[in-house]
Amino acid sequence: MPFPSSVPQTTDADRESAFVQAVGVRLVELLDGYHGRAAAISDSATPLVESIAGLVRGGKRMRAVLSWWGWQGAGGNPDDPLILDAAVALELFQAAALIHDDILDRSDTRRGAPSIHRAFEARHQQAGWRQDPGHFGVSAAVLTGDLCLSLSEEVFASAADASTNPAGARGLFNEMRFEVMAGQYLDILDEVEVPGQDPAEALQRARTVLRFKSARYSVVHPLGLGGILSGADGDMLEHYGRFSAPLGEAFQLQDDLLGVFGDPEVTGKPAGDDLREGKRTELVAHALDLLTPSQVAEVEAALGDPDLTPEAVSRIQTLLESGGARARVESEVLDLGDASLAALAEAPMDQGAKVGLERLARQILDRKR
């Protein structure tokens, strides 16, 4: 369901598009430099950087754009190179999270291409190297993700040091990094530590993972980091949080829906991938509450089965849809979207930033991939 617009559109969309392009150019420049540093050590080390460069090529740059609008909402100059570097750091952070996430989820693809660990595994196989190609692929991807995380910190530290509040910016960036690691752990824990059949507990656990694995680092922290780098005070950051917290949760709930119902041609992931990975999302928690005991048992048996057939995926999709779990999540997305947009309307920020954030919020709330 589309969200009705209350703020007129402006040509700021063109400036946003130019910023997205600038982020891409800056990433290429930085990674070219890192590639040279790797080559100075050994040509054999360059695939680490090349893998990162391939992953960050293109994309919507949602986190980068959120930080840019957060920067402007607190009075920052949109053309200041400081926010460009901060945005680049967020893109590198996102790439590191994706590399590690694909390892944890045993994902074969990312955006329609082989995931990083599968690409390194294929490199091993094609070269005819010794020992286990799968272990090599995972090991190389862990190191690539760690390197990407280190580069993110290196770039952000430079931006933070140039800001008026280095300690505040670094503190928030550190908080974001810690939360993601904790959230990722809770996510894999929920795949193995089945919490029984209590729907309320399952829902609470799913919402905790949703917030700290994705919602906060995807939306809340990028906006807040842009604001704090620009000198936003506590009151402004509180307004940012009222807008971004429900939007971040809506974003991840949509991701959960796409993980089960998404079109592989659009998402770049196999249909029902979250089912094969055993993801205990809010969609599953609602199913525990709404389905019959025999249907719940059927869903439980399917979760985490890597050999789930397309027919079995279709069956679980039907249960989640006909039982009302999908409708509940979609209703939650609508409610969270309304709360987010209402908070934005009340926020005392630059009108141009408000227009840009509303446009971005609507894109997030109506996303298909």
XYZ file of N, CA and C in Angstrom, residues 126-303:
534
model
N 39.181 -23.711 -9.401
C 39.661 -23.462 -10.755
C 41.182 -23.553 -10.844
N 41.864 -23.159 -9.753
C 43.334 -23.195 -9.751
C 43.878 -24.586 -9.441
N 43.019 -25.474 -8.935
C 43.479 -26.816 -8.597
C 44.385 -26.837 -7.385
N 44.141 -25.940 -6.428
C 44.980 -25.870 -5.227
C 44.716 -27.057 -4.308
N 45.608 -27.236 -3.342
C 45.491 -28.333 -2.388
C 44.466 -28.019 -1.301
N 44.096 -29.040 -0.575
C 43.208 -28.978 0.583
C 41.771 -28.570 0.197
N 40.978 -28.267 1.205
C 39.526 -28.110 1.028
C 39.173 -26.733 0.457
N 38.557 -26.679 -0.721
C 38.198 -25.374 -1.304
C 37.146 -24.631 -0.486
N 36.222 -25.364 0.148
C 35.206 -24.709 0.961
C 35.806 -24.002 2.157
N 36.732 -24.649 2.820
C 37.389 -24.028 3.976
C 38.196 -22.813 3.545
N 38.870 -22.941 2.404
C 39.626 -21.793 1.900
C 38.697 -20.621 1.610
N 37.563 -20.918 0.982
C 36.629 -19.848 0.641
C 36.136 -19.109 1.860
N 35.732 -19.852 2.894
C 35.257 -19.213 4.123
C 36.382 -18.430 4.793
N 37.565 -19.019 4.867
C 38.697 -18.346 5.515
C 39.046 -17.038 4.810
N 39.110 -17.088 3.480
C 39.447 -15.889 2.716
C 38.360 -14.829 2.865
N 37.103 -15.245 2.913
C 36.002 -14.286 3.054
C 35.993 -13.658 4.442
N 36.305 -14.435 5.478
C 36.408 -13.858 6.823
C 37.466 -12.761 6.834
N 38.610 -13.040 6.245
C 39.674 -12.039 6.195
C 39.261 -10.831 5.358
N 38.560 -11.072 4.256
C 38.081 -9.962 3.426
C 37.103 -9.096 4.205
N 36.175 -9.729 4.927
C 35.230 -8.976 5.740
C 35.921 -8.192 6.836
N 36.923 -8.806 7.463
C 37.672 -8.102 8.507
C 38.425 -6.904 7.932
N 39.024 -7.108 6.761
C 39.727 -6.008 6.110
C 38.763 -4.876 5.780
N 37.599 -5.223 5.249
C 36.604 -4.220 4.885
C 36.155 -3.442 6.129
N 35.978 -4.145 7.242
C 35.601 -3.489 8.492
C 36.703 -2.546 8.962
N 37.950 -2.962 8.817
C 39.077 -2.115 9.205
C 39.166 -0.868 8.331
N 38.933 -1.038 7.026
C 38.969 0.111 6.125
C 37.844 1.089 6.464
N 36.697 0.547 6.826
C 35.578 1.399 7.227
C 35.957 2.254 8.427
N 36.567 1.626 9.418
C 36.986 2.362 10.613
C 38.043 3.410 10.270
N 38.974 3.061 9.396
C 40.038 3.984 8.999
C 39.467 5.234 8.342
N 38.518 5.038 7.430
C 37.921 6.174 6.730
C 37.058 7.000 7.669
N 36.270 6.328 8.527
C 35.398 7.081 9.422
C 36.206 7.858 10.453
N 37.298 7.299 10.921
C 38.114 7.999 11.914
C 38.609 9.335 11.376
N 38.972 9.351 10.097
C 39.434 10.594 9.484
C 38.314 11.632 9.454
N 37.094 11.190 9.108
C 35.954 12.104 9.082
C 35.614 12.594 10.479
N 35.614 11.692 11.446
C 35.280 12.069 12.821
C 36.271 13.088 13.368
N 37.548 12.886 13.090
C 38.580 13.794 13.594
C 38.438 15.198 13.014
N 37.847 15.294 11.828
C 37.667 16.600 11.190
C 36.373 17.282 11.622
N 35.554 16.593 12.412
C 34.264 17.147 12.832
C 34.410 17.950 14.112
N 33.305 18.567 14.534
C 33.311 19.348 15.774
C 33.095 18.469 17.005
N 32.763 17.199 16.800
C 32.506 16.301 17.920
C 33.119 14.926 17.647
N 34.460 14.834 17.620
C 35.103 13.555 17.300
C 34.720 12.439 18.270
N 34.691 12.747 19.561
C 34.398 11.709 20.558
C 32.971 11.184 20.395
N 32.020 12.087 20.169
C 30.637 11.667 19.995
C 30.454 10.824 18.750
N 31.104 11.236 17.659
C 30.983 10.491 16.411
C 31.609 9.104 16.536
N 32.794 9.050 17.121
C 33.450 7.754 17.294
C 32.638 6.849 18.214
N 32.070 7.437 19.268
C 31.280 6.651 20.205
C 30.075 6.025 19.542
N 29.395 6.789 18.694
C 28.212 6.262 18.016
C 28.600 5.202 16.990
N 29.700 5.423 16.290
C 30.166 4.433 15.313
C 30.536 3.131 16.020
N 31.206 3.247 17.167
C 31.572 2.056 17.938
C 30.329 1.324 18.437
N 29.325 2.086 18.870
C 28.074 1.480 19.322
C 27.409 0.707 18.188
N 27.390 1.285 17.004
C 26.812 0.619 15.846
C 27.517 -0.701 15.569
N 28.828 -0.679 15.581
C 29.597 -1.890 15.273
C 29.328 -2.985 16.311
N 29.307 -2.604 17.591
C 29.066 -3.585 18.650
C 27.679 -4.192 18.528
N 26.679 -3.348 18.272
C 25.302 -3.835 18.172
C 25.143 -4.841 17.034
N 25.777 -4.582 15.908
C 25.649 -5.493 14.773
C 26.241 -6.860 15.110
N 27.411 -6.869 15.754
C 28.022 -8.148 16.109
C 27.142 -8.923 17.083
N 26.597 -8.229 18.091
C 25.716 -8.890 19.053
C 24.449 -9.389 18.361
N 23.877 -8.560 17.486
C 22.672 -8.951 16.770
C 22.900 -10.145 15.860
N 24.056 -10.175 15.192
C 24.379 -11.315 14.327
C 24.471 -12.602 15.144
N 25.086 -12.493 16.328
C 25.200 -13.685 17.173
C 23.825 -14.177 17.617
N 22.972 -13.247 18.045
C 21.625 -13.636 18.467
C 20.854 -14.282 17.315
N 21.115 -13.823 16.108
C 20.443 -14.380 14.928
C 20.823 -15.842 14.730
N 22.126 -16.147 14.776
C 22.536 -17.540 14.570
C 22.174 -18.391 15.781
N 22.123 -17.782 16.969
C 21.715 -18.516 18.163
C 20.267 -18.979 18.038
N 19.411 -18.100 17.524
C 17.999 -18.446 17.379
C 17.776 -19.572 16.373
N 18.718 -19.765 15.471
C 18.588 -20.853 14.504
C 18.814 -22.212 15.160
N 19.567 -22.239 16.261
C 19.913 -23.520 16.885
C 19.257 -23.704 18.248
N 19.007 -22.610 18.960
C 18.391 -22.686 20.284
C 16.904 -22.396 20.134
N 16.150 -23.402 19.721
C 14.721 -23.216 19.471
C 14.032 -22.846 20.779
N 13.346 -21.702 20.829
C 12.815 -21.190 22.091
C 11.477 -21.797 22.498
N 11.112 -22.971 21.991
C 9.818 -23.526 22.315
C 8.730 -22.914 21.449
N 7.508 -23.095 21.846
C 6.397 -22.691 21.000
C 5.653 -21.463 21.508
N 6.191 -20.766 22.497
C 5.489 -19.598 23.022
C 5.587 -18.448 22.031
N 4.482 -18.028 21.423
C 4.536 -16.978 20.399
C 5.051 -15.642 20.926
N 4.710 -15.289 22.163
C 5.151 -14.005 22.710
C 6.672 -13.962 22.848
N 7.245 -15.053 23.338
C 8.707 -15.110 23.468
C 9.365 -15.097 22.100
N 8.803 -15.859 21.176
C 9.362 -15.898 19.823
C 9.326 -14.520 19.178
N 8.232 -13.783 19.397
C 8.105 -12.448 18.819
C 9.117 -11.487 19.432
N 9.300 -11.570 20.746
C 10.249 -10.685 21.423
C 11.672 -10.960 20.943
N 12.026 -12.217 20.829
C 13.368 -12.569 20.367
C 13.578 -12.113 18.923
N 12.570 -12.303 18.083
C 12.687 -11.895 16.683
C 12.850 -10.383 16.569
N 12.119 -9.618 17.371
C 12.226 -8.153 17.305
C 13.590 -7.678 17.801
N 14.147 -8.355 18.803
C 15.478 -7.986 19.289
C 16.521 -8.185 18.196
N 16.474 -9.334 17.519
C 17.407 -9.586 16.419
C 17.208 -8.551 15.323
N 15.969 -8.297 14.974
C 15.641 -7.336 13.917
C 16.264 -5.972 14.209
N 16.141 -5.519 15.445
C 16.638 -4.180 15.792
C 18.148 -4.099 15.725
N 18.805 -5.065 16.366
C 20.243 -4.909 16.560
C 21.082 -5.515 15.450
N 20.537 -6.457 14.707
C 21.280 -6.975 13.569
C 21.169 -6.051 12.371
N 20.016 -5.396 12.217
C 19.806 -4.650 10.973
C 19.207 -3.263 11.141
N 18.082 -3.147 11.842
C 17.312 -1.897 11.812
C 18.126 -0.690 12.262
N 18.893 -0.857 13.318
C 19.613 0.304 13.853
C 20.814 0.672 12.983
N 21.572 -0.313 12.510
C 22.722 0.052 11.687
C 22.314 0.429 10.264
N 21.141 -0.020 9.836
C 20.708 0.305 8.483
C 20.109 1.696 8.372
N 19.419 2.148 9.424
C 18.691 3.419 9.340
C 19.024 4.354 10.499
N 18.898 3.867 11.729
C 19.029 4.745 12.901
C 20.421 5.359 12.989
N 21.450 4.525 12.956
C 22.800 5.035 13.148
C 23.324 5.874 11.980
N 23.073 5.500 10.714
C 23.529 6.381 9.639
C 22.969 7.798 9.749
N 21.675 7.912 10.042
C 21.081 9.239 10.198
C 21.708 9.965 11.385
N 21.848 9.264 12.504
C 22.423 9.881 13.692
C 23.872 10.283 13.501
N 24.633 9.468 12.794
C 26.034 9.806 12.558
C 26.159 11.061 11.707
N 25.312 11.176 10.674
C 25.336 12.398 9.886
C 25.026 13.608 10.741
N 24.038 13.456 11.628
C 23.674 14.569 12.496
C 24.768 14.944 13.474
N 25.356 13.963 14.126
C 26.352 14.258 15.155
C 27.628 14.830 14.537
N 27.972 14.387 13.329
C 29.134 14.966 12.645
C 28.900 16.427 12.294
N 27.637 16.784 12.112
C 27.283 18.155 11.755
C 27.016 19.024 12.973
N 27.124 18.440 14.169
C 26.943 19.217 15.382
C 25.549 19.168 15.973
N 24.736 18.179 15.613
C 23.387 18.072 16.162
C 23.442 17.889 17.677
N 22.541 18.555 18.382
C 22.484 18.407 19.833
C 21.584 17.229 20.207
N 21.474 16.985 21.503
C 20.703 15.846 21.974
C 19.245 15.899 21.570
N 18.650 17.089 21.584
C 17.242 17.223 21.222
C 17.022 16.847 19.755
N 17.910 17.321 18.885
C 17.786 16.990 17.464
C 17.973 15.490 17.234
N 18.953 14.903 17.910
C 19.191 13.477 17.744
C 18.013 12.653 18.252
N 17.326 13.159 19.268
C 16.130 12.468 19.751
C 15.030 12.487 18.692
N 14.870 13.625 18.030
C 13.893 13.707 16.930
C 14.282 12.762 15.790
N 15.576 12.700 15.494
C 16.050 11.774 14.468
C 15.643 10.339 14.828
N 15.830 9.980 16.102
C 15.519 8.621 16.532
C 14.041 8.287 16.433
N 13.182 9.266 16.733
C 11.746 9.020 16.631
C 11.324 8.713 15.201
N 12.018 9.318 14.261
C 11.746 9.058 12.848
C 12.407 7.765 12.377
N 13.670 7.570 12.742
C 14.446 6.492 12.143
C 14.207 5.123 12.775
N 13.867 5.078 14.067
C 13.699 3.769 14.714
C 12.550 2.969 14.093
N 11.342 3.536 13.979
C 10.283 2.755 13.321
C 10.564 2.497 11.850
N 11.231 3.435 11.174
C 11.548 3.223 9.762
C 12.524 2.058 9.602
N 13.517 1.980 10.489
C 14.472 0.881 10.423
C 13.814 -0.463 10.644
N 12.855 -0.509 11.577
C 12.162 -1.763 11.832
C 11.266 -2.147 10.655
N 10.632 -1.160 10.063
C 9.821 -1.430 8.877
C 10.700 -1.953 7.742
N 11.872 -1.368 7.583
C 12.819 -1.799 6.553
C 13.162 -3.275 6.715
N 13.487 -3.692 7.945
C 13.887 -5.075 8.146
C 12.707 -6.028 8.055
N 11.530 -5.603 8.496
C 10.350 -6.452 8.342
C 10.072 -6.728 6.864
N 10.271 -5.716 6.040
C 10.109 -5.928 4.602
C 11.156 -6.909 4.075
N 12.372 -6.797 4.612
C 13.421 -7.720 4.215
C 13.053 -9.153 4.583
N 12.421 -9.311 5.751
C 11.974 -10.637 6.165
C 10.908 -11.189 5.215
N 10.007 -10.324 4.772
C 8.996 -10.749 3.806
C 9.642 -11.158 2.485
N 10.618 -10.362 2.046
C 11.295 -10.673 0.788
C 12.094 -11.970 0.896
N 12.607 -12.262 2.098
C 13.373 -13.486 2.301
C 12.549 -14.744 2.138
N 11.233 -14.609 2.225
C 10.335 -15.759 2.046
C 9.547 -15.656 0.752
N 9.052 -14.454 0.442
C 8.140 -14.285 -0.692
C 8.762 -13.567 -1.882
N 10.007 -13.105 -1.756
C 10.602 -12.299 -2.810
C 10.831 -13.053 -4.108
N 10.785 -12.322 -5.208
C 11.053 -12.870 -6.533
C 12.567 -12.972 -6.733
N 13.119 -14.159 -6.971
C 14.572 -14.296 -7.143
C 15.137 -13.412 -8.241
N 14.341 -13.141 -9.286
C 14.815 -12.292 -10.381
C 15.014 -10.854 -9.921
N 14.334 -10.483 -8.851
C 14.428 -9.119 -8.315
C 15.396 -9.045 -7.143
N 15.304 -10.026 -6.241
C 16.105 -9.969 -5.016
C 17.527 -10.475 -5.200
N 17.755 -11.309 -6.218
C 19.074 -11.900 -6.400
C 19.344 -13.053 -5.451
N 18.302 -13.518 -4.751
C 18.410 -14.634 -3.811
C 17.380 -15.694 -4.186
N 17.661 -16.976 -3.899
C 16.663 -18.015 -4.185
C 15.378 -17.789 -3.398
N 14.255 -18.185 -3.952
C 12.969 -18.055 -3.270
C 12.986 -18.872 -1.985
N 12.503 -18.258 -0.893
C 12.441 -18.966 0.382
C 13.779 -19.170 1.057
N 14.766 -18.364 0.726
C 16.106 -18.546 1.278
C 16.106 -18.478 2.802
N 15.300 -17.591 3.378
C 15.261 -17.471 4.837
C 14.728 -18.743 5.491
N 13.878 -19.471 4.791
C 13.365 -20.731 5.334
C 14.487 -21.764 5.396
N 15.240 -21.889 4.325
C 16.349 -22.850 4.300
C 17.405 -22.501 5.338
N 17.588 -21.208 5.604
C 18.582 -20.773 6.586
C 18.066 -20.864 8.020
N 16.778 -21.138 8.186
C 16.216 -21.293 9.525
C 15.986 -20.000 10.259
N 15.730 -18.909 9.532
C 15.547 -17.603 10.152
C 14.234 -17.553 10.948
N 14.348 -17.257 12.245
C 13.157 -17.160 13.097
C 12.748 -15.693 13.189
N 12.172 -15.220 12.115
C 11.772 -13.831 12.007
C 10.402 -13.626 12.639
N 9.939 -12.372 12.625
C 8.601 -12.088 13.138
C 7.531 -12.795 12.313
N 7.810 -13.015 11.051
C 6.887 -13.762 10.205
C 6.650 -15.158 10.789
N 7.721 -15.799 11.211
C 7.614 -17.134 11.812
C 6.950 -17.040 13.177
N 7.305 -16.020 13.962
C 6.702 -15.858 15.288
C 5.188 -15.706 15.188
N 4.724 -14.948 14.227
C 3.273 -14.786 14.044
C 2.634 -16.098 13.592
N 3.366 -16.876 12.802
C 2.833 -18.169 12.374
C 2.598 -19.078 13.576
N 3.510 -19.025 14.565
C 3.332 -19.841 15.766
C 2.044 -19.490 16.486
N 1.654 -18.230 16.386
C 0.449 -17.749 17.066
C -0.823 -18.042 16.281
N -0.721 -18.065 14.960
C -1.913 -18.103 14.116
C -2.250 -19.473 13.540
N -1.256 -20.322 13.341
C -1.496 -21.604 12.676
C -1.919 -22.683 13.663
N -2.466 -23.745 13.138
C -2.839 -24.896 13.959
C -1.570 -25.624 14.400
N -1.648 -26.448 15.453
C -0.460 -27.189 15.892
C 0.192 -28.007 14.784
N -0.605 -28.640 13.947
C -0.017 -29.446 12.868
C 0.666 -28.565 11.827
N 0.088 -27.410 11.570
C 0.708 -26.480 10.620
C 1.997 -25.891 11.196
N 1.984 -25.585 12.490
C 3.198 -25.093 13.156
C 4.297 -26.136 13.050
N 3.956 -27.400 13.263
C 4.938 -28.477 13.158
C 5.510 -28.555 11.745
N 4.682 -28.294 10.758
C 5.134 -28.319 9.365
C 6.126 -27.186 9.094
N 5.815 -26.003 9.626
C 6.735 -24.870 9.464
C 8.045 -25.146 10.188
N 7.953 -25.678 11.409
C 9.160 -25.973 12.187
C 10.045 -26.983 11.464
N 9.421 -27.983 10.848
C 10.201 -29.000 10.151
C 10.924 -28.429 8.931
N 10.330 -27.417 8.318
C 10.935 -26.825 7.120
C 12.079 -25.883 7.457
N 11.987 -25.198 8.616
C 12.998 -24.204 8.970
C 14.376 -24.847 9.121
